[in-house]
Tab-separated table of C-alpha atoms and ligand atoms in Angstrom:
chain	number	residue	atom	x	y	z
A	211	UNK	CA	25.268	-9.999	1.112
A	212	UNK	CA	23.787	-13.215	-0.669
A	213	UNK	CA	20.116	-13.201	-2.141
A	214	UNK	CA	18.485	-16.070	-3.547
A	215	UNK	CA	15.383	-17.867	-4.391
A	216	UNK	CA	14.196	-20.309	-2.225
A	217	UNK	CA	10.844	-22.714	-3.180
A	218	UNK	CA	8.656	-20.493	-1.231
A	219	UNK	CA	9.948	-17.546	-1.456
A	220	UNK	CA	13.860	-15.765	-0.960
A	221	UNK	CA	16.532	-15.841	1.699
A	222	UNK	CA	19.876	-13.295	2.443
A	223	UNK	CA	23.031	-14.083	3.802
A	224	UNK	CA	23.728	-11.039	6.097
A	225	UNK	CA	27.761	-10.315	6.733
A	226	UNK	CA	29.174	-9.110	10.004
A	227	UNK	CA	31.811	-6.760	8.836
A	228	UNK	CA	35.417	-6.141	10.824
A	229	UNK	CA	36.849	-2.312	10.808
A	230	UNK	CA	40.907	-2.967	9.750
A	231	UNK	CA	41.522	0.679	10.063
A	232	UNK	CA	38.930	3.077	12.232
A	233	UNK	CA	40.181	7.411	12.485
A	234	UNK	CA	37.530	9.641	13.888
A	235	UNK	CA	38.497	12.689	12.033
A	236	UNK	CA	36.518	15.311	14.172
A	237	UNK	CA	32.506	15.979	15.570
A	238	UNK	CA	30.399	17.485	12.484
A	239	UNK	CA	27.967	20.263	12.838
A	240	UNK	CA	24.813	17.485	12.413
A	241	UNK	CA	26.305	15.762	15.558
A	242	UNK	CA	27.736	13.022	13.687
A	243	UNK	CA	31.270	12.268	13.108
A	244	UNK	CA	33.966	11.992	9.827
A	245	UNK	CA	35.440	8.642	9.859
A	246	UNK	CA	38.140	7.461	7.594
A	247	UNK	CA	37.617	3.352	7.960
A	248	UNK	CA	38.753	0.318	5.893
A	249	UNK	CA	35.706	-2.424	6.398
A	250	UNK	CA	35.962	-5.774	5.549
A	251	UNK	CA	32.640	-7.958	4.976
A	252	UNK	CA	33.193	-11.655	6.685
A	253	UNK	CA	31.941	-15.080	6.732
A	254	UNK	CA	29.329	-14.707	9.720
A	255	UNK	CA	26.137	-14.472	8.877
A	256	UNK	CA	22.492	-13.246	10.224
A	257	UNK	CA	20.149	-14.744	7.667
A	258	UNK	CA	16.698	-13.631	6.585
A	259	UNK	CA	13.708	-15.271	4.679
A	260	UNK	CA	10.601	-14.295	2.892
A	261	UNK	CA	7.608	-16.346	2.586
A	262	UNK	CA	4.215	-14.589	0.677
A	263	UNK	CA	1.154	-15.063	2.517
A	264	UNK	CA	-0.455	-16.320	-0.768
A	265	UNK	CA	2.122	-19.811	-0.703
A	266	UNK	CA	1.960	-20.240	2.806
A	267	UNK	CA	-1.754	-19.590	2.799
A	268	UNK	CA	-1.180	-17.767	6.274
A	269	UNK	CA	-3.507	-14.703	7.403
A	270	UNK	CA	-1.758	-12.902	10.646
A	271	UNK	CA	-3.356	-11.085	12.937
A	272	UNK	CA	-0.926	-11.381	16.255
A	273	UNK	CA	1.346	-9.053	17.937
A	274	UNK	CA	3.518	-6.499	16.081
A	275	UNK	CA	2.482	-7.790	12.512
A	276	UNK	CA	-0.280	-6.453	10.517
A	277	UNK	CA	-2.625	-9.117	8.642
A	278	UNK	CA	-0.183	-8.621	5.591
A	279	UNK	CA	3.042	-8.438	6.971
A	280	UNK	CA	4.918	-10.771	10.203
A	281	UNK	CA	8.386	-10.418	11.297
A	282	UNK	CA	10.007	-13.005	13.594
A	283	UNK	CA	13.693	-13.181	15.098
A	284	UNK	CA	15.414	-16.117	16.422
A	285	UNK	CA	18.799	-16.250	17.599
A	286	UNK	CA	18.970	-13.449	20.177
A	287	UNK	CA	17.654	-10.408	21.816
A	288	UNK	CA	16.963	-7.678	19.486
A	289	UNK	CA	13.769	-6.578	18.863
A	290	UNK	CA	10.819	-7.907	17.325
A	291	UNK	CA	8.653	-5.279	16.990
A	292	UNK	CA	9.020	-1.476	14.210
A	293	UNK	CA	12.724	-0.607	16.201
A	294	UNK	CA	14.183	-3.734	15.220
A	295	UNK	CA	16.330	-2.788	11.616
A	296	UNK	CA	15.100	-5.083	9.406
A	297	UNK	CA	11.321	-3.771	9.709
A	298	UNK	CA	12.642	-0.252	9.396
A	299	UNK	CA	14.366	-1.188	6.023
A	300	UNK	CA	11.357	-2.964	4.852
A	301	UNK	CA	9.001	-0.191	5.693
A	302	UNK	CA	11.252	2.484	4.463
A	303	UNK	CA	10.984	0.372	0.935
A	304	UNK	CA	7.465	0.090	1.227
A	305	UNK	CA	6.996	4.045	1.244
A	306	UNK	CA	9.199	4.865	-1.057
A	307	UNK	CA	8.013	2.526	-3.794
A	308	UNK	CA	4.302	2.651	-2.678
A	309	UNK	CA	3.829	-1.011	-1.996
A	310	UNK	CA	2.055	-2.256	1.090
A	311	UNK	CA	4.256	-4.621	2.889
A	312	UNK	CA	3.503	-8.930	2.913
A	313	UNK	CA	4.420	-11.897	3.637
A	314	UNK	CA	6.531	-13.014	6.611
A	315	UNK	CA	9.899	-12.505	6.955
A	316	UNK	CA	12.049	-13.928	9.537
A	317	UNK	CA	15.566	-12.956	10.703
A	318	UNK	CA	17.672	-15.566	12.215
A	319	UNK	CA	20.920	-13.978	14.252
A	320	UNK	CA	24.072	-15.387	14.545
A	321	UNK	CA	26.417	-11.824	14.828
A	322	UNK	CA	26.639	-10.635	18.203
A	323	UNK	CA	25.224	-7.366	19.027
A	324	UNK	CA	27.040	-4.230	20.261
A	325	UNK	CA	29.899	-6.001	19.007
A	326	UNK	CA	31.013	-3.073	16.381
A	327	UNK	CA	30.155	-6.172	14.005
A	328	UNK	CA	27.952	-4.407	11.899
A	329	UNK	CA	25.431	-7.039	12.601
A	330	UNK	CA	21.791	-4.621	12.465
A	331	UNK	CA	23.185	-2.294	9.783
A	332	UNK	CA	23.883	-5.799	7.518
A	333	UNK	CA	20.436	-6.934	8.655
A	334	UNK	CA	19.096	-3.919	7.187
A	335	UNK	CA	21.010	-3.656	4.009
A	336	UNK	CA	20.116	-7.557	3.249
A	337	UNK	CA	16.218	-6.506	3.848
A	338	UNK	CA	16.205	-3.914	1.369
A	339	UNK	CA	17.689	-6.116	-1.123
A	340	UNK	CA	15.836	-9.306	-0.195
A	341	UNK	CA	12.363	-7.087	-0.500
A	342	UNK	CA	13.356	-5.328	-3.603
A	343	UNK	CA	13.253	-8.626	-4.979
A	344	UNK	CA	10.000	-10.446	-3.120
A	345	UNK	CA	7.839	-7.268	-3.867
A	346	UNK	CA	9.200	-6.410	-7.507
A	347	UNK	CA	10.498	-3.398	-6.819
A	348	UNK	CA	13.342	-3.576	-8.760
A	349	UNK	CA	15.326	-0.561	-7.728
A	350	UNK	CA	18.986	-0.240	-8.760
A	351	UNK	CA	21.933	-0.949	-6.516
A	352	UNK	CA	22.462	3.117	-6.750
A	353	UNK	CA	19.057	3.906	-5.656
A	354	UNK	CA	19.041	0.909	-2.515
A	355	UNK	CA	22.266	2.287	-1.609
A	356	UNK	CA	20.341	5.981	-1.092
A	357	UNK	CA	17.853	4.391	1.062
A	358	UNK	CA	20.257	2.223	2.916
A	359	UNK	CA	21.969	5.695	4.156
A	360	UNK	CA	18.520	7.083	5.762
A	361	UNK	CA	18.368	3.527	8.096
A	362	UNK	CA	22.426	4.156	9.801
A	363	UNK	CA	25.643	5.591	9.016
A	364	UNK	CA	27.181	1.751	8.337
A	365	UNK	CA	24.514	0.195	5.971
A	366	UNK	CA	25.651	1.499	2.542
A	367	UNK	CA	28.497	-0.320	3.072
A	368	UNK	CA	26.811	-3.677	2.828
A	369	UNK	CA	26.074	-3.008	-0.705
A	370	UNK	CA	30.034	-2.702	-1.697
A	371	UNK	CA	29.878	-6.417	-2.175
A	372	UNK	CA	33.177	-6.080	-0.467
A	373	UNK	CA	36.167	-4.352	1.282
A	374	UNK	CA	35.339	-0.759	1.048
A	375	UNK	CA	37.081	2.401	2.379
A	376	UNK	CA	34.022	4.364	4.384
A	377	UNK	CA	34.545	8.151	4.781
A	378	UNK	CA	31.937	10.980	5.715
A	379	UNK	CA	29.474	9.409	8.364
A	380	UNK	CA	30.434	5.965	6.619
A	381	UNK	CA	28.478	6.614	3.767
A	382	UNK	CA	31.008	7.632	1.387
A	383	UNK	CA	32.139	3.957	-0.162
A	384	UNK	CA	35.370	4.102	-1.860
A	385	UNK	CA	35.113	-0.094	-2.970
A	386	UNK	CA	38.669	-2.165	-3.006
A	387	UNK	CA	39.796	-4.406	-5.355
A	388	UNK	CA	43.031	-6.792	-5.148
A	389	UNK	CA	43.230	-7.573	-1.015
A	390	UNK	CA	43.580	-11.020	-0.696
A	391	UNK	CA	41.192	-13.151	1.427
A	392	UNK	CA	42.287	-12.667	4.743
A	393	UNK	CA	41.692	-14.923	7.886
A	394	UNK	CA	40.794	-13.612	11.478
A	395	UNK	CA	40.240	-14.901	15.091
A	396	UNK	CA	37.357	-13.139	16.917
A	397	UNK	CA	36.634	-12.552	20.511
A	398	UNK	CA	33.008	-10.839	21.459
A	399	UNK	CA	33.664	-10.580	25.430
A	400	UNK	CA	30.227	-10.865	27.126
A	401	UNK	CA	30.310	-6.933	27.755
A	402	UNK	CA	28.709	-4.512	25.098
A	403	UNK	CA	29.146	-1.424	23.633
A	404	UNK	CA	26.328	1.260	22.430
A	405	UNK	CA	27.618	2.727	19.590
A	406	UNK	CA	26.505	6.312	20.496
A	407	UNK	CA	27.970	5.896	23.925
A	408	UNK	CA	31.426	5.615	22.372
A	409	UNK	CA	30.968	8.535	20.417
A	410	UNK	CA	30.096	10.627	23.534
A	411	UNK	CA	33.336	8.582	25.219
A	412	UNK	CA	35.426	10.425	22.595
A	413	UNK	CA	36.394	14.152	23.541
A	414	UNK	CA	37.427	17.021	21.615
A	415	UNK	CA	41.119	16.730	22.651
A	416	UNK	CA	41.292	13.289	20.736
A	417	UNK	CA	40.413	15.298	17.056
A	418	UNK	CA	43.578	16.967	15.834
A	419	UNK	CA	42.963	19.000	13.099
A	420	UNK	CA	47.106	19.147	11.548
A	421	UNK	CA	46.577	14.890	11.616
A	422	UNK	CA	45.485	15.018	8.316
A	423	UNK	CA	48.111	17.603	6.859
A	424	UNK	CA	51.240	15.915	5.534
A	425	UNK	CA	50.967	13.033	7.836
A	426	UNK	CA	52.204	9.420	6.516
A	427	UNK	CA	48.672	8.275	4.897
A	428	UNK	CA	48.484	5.405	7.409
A	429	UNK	CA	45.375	3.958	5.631
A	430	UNK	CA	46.917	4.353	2.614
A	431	UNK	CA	50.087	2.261	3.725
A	432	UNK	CA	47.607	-0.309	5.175
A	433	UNK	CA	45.638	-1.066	1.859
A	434	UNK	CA	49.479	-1.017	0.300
A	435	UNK	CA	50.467	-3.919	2.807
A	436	UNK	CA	47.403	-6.066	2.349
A	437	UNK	CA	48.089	-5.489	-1.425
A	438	UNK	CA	51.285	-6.515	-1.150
A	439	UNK	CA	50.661	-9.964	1.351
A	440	UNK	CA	52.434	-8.229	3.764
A	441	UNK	CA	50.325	-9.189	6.484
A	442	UNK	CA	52.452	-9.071	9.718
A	443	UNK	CA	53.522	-5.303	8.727
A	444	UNK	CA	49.836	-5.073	7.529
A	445	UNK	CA	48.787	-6.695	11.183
A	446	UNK	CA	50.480	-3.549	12.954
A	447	UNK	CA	49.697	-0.781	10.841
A	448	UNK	CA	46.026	-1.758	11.903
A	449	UNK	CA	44.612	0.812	14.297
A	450	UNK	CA	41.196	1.813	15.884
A	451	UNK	CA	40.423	5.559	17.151
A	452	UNK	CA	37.954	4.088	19.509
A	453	UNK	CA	40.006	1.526	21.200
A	454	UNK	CA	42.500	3.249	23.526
A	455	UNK	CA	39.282	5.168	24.905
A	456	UNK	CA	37.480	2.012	25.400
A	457	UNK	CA	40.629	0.034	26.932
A	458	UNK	CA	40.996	2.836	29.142
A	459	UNK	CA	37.299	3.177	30.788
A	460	UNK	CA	36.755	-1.108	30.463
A	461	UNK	CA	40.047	-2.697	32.458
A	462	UNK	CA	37.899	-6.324	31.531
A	463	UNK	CA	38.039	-5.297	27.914
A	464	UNK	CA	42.043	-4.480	28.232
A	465	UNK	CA	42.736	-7.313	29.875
A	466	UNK	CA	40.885	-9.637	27.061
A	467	UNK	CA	43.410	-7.637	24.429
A	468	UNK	CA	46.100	-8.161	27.132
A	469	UNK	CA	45.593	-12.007	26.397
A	470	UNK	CA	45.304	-11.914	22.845
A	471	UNK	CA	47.814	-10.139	22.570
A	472	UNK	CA	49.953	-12.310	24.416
A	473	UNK	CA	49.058	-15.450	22.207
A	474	UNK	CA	49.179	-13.908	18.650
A	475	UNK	CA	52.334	-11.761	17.794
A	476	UNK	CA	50.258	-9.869	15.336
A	477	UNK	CA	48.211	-8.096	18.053
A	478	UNK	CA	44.470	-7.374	18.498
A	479	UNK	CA	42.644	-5.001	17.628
A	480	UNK	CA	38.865	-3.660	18.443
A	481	UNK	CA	36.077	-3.521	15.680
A	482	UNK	CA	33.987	-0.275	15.069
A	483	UNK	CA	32.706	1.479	18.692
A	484	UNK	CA	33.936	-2.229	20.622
A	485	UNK	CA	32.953	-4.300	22.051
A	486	UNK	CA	35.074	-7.296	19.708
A	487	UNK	CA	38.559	-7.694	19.070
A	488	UNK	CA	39.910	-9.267	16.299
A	489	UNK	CA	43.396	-10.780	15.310
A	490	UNK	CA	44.887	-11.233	11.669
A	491	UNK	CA	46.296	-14.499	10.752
A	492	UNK	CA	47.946	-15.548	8.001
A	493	UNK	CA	46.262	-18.680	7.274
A	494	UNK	CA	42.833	-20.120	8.057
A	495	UNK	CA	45.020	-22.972	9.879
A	496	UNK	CA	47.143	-20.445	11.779
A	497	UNK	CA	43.755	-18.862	12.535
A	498	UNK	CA	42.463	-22.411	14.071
A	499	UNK	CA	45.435	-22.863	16.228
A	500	UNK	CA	45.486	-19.307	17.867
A	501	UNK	CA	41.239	-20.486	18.184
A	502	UNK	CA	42.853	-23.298	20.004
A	503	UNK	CA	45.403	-21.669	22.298
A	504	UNK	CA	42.784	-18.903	23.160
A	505	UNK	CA	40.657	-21.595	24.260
A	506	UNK	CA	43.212	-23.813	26.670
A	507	UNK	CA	44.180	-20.123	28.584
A	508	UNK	CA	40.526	-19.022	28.317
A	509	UNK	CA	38.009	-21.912	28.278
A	510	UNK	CA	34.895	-22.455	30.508
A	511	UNK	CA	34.244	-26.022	29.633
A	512	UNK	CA	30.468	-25.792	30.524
A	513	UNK	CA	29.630	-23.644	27.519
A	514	UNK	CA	32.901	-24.971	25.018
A	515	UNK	CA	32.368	-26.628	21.467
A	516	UNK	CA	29.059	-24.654	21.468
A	517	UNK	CA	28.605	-24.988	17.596
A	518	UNK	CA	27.393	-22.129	14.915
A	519	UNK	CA	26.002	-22.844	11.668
A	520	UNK	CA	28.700	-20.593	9.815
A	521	UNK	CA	31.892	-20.679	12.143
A	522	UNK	CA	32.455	-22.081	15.503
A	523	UNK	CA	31.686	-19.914	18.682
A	524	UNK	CA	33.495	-21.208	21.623
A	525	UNK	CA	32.883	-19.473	25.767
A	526	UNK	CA	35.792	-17.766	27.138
A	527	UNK	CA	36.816	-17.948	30.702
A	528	UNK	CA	40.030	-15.643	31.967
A	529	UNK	CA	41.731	-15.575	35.100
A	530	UNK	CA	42.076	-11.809	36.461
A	531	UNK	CA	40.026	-9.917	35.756
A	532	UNK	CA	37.238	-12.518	34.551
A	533	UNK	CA	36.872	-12.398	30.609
A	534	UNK	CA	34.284	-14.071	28.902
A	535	UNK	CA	33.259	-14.032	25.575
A	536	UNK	CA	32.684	-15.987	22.229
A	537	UNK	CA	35.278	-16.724	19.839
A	538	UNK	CA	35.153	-17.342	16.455
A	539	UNK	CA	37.323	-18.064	13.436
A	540	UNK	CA	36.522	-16.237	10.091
A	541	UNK	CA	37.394	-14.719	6.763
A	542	UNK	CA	36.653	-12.413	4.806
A	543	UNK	CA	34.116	-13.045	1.991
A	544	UNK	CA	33.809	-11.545	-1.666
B	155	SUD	C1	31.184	3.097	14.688
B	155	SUD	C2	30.808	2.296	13.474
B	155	SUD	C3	32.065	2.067	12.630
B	155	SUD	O1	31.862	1.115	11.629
B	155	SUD	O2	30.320	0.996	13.684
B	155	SUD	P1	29.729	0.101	14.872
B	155	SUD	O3	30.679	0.068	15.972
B	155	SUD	O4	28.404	0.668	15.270
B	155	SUD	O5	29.570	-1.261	14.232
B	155	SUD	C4	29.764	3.045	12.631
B	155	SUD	O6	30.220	4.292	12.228
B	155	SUD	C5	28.426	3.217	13.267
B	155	SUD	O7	27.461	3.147	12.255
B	155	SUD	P2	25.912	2.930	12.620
B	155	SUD	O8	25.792	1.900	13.680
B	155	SUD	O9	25.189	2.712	11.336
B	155	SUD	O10	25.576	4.333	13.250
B	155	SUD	P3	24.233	5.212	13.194
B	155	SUD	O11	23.067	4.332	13.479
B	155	SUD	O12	24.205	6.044	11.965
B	155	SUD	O13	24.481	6.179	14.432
B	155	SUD	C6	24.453	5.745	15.775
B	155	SUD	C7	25.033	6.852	16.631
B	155	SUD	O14	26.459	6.867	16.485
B	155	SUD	C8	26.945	8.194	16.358
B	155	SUD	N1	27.658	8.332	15.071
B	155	SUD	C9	27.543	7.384	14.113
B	155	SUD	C10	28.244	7.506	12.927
B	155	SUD	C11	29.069	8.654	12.758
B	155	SUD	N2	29.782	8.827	11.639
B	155	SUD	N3	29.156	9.583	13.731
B	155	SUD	C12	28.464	9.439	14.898
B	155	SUD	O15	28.568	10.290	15.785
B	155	SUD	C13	25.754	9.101	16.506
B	155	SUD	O16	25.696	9.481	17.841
B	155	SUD	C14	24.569	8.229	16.205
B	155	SUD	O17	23.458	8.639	16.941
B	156	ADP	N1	18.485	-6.491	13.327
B	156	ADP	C1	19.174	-6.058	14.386
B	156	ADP	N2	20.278	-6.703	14.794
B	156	ADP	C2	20.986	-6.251	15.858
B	156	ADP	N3	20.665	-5.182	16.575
B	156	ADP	C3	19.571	-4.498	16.222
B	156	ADP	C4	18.792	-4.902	15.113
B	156	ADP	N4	17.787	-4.033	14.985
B	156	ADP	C5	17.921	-3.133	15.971
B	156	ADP	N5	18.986	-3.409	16.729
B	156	ADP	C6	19.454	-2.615	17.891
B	156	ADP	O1	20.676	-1.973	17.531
B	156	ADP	C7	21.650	-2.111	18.569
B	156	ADP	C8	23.074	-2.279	18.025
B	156	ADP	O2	23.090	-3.032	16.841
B	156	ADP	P1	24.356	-3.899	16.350
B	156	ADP	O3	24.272	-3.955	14.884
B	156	ADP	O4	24.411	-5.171	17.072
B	156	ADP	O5	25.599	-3.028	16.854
B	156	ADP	P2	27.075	-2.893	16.259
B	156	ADP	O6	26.950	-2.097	14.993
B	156	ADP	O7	27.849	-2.168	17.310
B	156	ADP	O8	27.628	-4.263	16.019
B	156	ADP	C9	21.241	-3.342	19.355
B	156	ADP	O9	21.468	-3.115	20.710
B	156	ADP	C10	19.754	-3.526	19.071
B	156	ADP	O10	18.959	-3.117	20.159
């Protein structure tokens, strides 16, 4: 994430993260799950700002704020009000370090939602870091990260500053240096995916317990192939726990791979819990062109060239079954 000073106050640049690699190792006592993941942060972004009631001589006194403290969200339809992620970060802060929360801050969204894009959990992360800064709390990366872990299993990953392997609930950041930027095409089909639903979608059967003991390290050969620029290899070595599950129950959401598929050699595969898929490319160019060729099979030309601030989203039309979606081309950033 990206904090700065603005001339009335500070603004963060919120990632959406992709999941390369995604193995739900087994259920845990706590109800949770073990993951072993490879996350990637990328160049969509949910931004925030902070104003201080002092500069913008503003007193609030409407709906979910207090007279101290407003939060606003454009973009989309997440919350507004104390459920919404941001606010929970912000008043998690506030306890911990004693401050009473001010000023208005505003969250502008551009991720999709229930898109296994990371897009609340990155909200959240950014907020902590955005307010540590506005209020003067000056914690240390270390100690944000701890609080970042209390708001969702995802969020200390934000604070990696990059590619990070994620075990435990996700929590456990192992950061990664040496991948080379890498480019992506993204497709967020119109249908959506609760996290916890695709957890409980998952059954005991699918946890083998030998997996781990002397098998080939498939996440290790992964990181080894991006390493190496071996991205076609690395493109198929790529592999979600989730998505076979999810394919299986959502024929809409296997025929949308179906059709990736079919235009990009390299495959597709779903981010976190679904409900995006995501091919590799090997250039940002190569990236554009598969944008392209999705489009002519896919395109609803009502909604198409539908611009974004930080990428291009573009609606998706299929044939049978009906797909639609958003599609976007990214990279990676750190
Ligand atoms: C699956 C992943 C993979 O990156 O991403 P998304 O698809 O949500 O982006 C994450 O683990 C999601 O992290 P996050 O969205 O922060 O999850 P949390 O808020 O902590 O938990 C939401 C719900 O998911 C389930 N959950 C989450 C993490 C985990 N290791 N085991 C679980 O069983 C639990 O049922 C929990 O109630
Ligand atoms: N700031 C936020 N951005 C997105 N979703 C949020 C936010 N705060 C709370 N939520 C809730 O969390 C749910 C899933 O969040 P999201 O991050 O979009 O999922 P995913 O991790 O699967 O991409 C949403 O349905 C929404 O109701």
């Amino acid at each position: 994430m990206f904090v700065s000073r603005t001339t009335v106050g500070w603004e963060a640049l919120a990632p959406a993260k992709l999941n390369l690699y995604l193995d739900v190792l087994g259920r845990r006592a706590d109800g949770f799950h073990e993951l072993e993941m490879l996350m990637c942060p990328v160049r969509l972004f949910d931004q925030l700002r902070w104003t201080s009631n002092d500069r913008a001589e503003i007193h609030f006194t409407e709906g979910e704020s207090t007279e101290r403290f407003r939060f606003s969200v454009a973009g989309t339809d997440v919350p507004s009000d104390e459920t919404n992620l941001a606010m929970k970060a912000a008043h998690l802060l506030a306890a911990e370090a004693g401050v009473e929360p001010y000023g208005s801050l505003s969250l502008t969204k551009r991720i999709p939602t229930q898109a296994g894009m990371g897009g609340g959990s990155s909200d959240a992360a950014a907020t902590l870091q955005l307010l540590n800064q506005a209020w003067g709390v000056n914690y240390s990366k270390q100690r944000l990260t701890g609080l970042a872990a209390q708001l969702g299993s995802d969020v200390p990953f934000f604070f990696a500053g990059g590619p990070a392997v994620c075990r435990g609930r996700g929590e456990i950041l192992q950061p990664q240096s040496g991948l080379p930027k890498l480019h992506f095409v993204v497709v967020k089909p119109d249908e959506s995916i609760s996290t916890k639903e695709a957890f409980m979608q998952l059954n005991a059967g699918q946890f083998d317990p030998q997996k781990s003991e002397g098998r080939e390290k498939p996440l290790e050969r992964l990181l080894e192939l991006l390493r190496n620029g071996m991205l076609t290899a690395a493109a198929k070595a790529m592999s979600n726990s989730f998505q076979s599950v999810i394919l299986a129950s959502q024929p809409i959401l296997a025929s949308l791979q179906a059709q990736m598929t079919a235009l990009n050699s390299w495959g597709a595969t779903m981010t976190g819990s679904g409900s995006a898929f995501f091919g590799l490319c090997g250039t940002a160019q190569q990236a554009r062109h598969l944008a392209g060729k999705l489009r002519a099979v896919l395109e609803d030309g009502s909604r198409a060239g539908a611009k974004h601030e930080f990428g291009e989203g573009h609606y998706l039309r299929g044939k049978t079954p009906r797909t639609h979606g958003t599609v976007w081309t990214t990279s990676t950033c750190y």
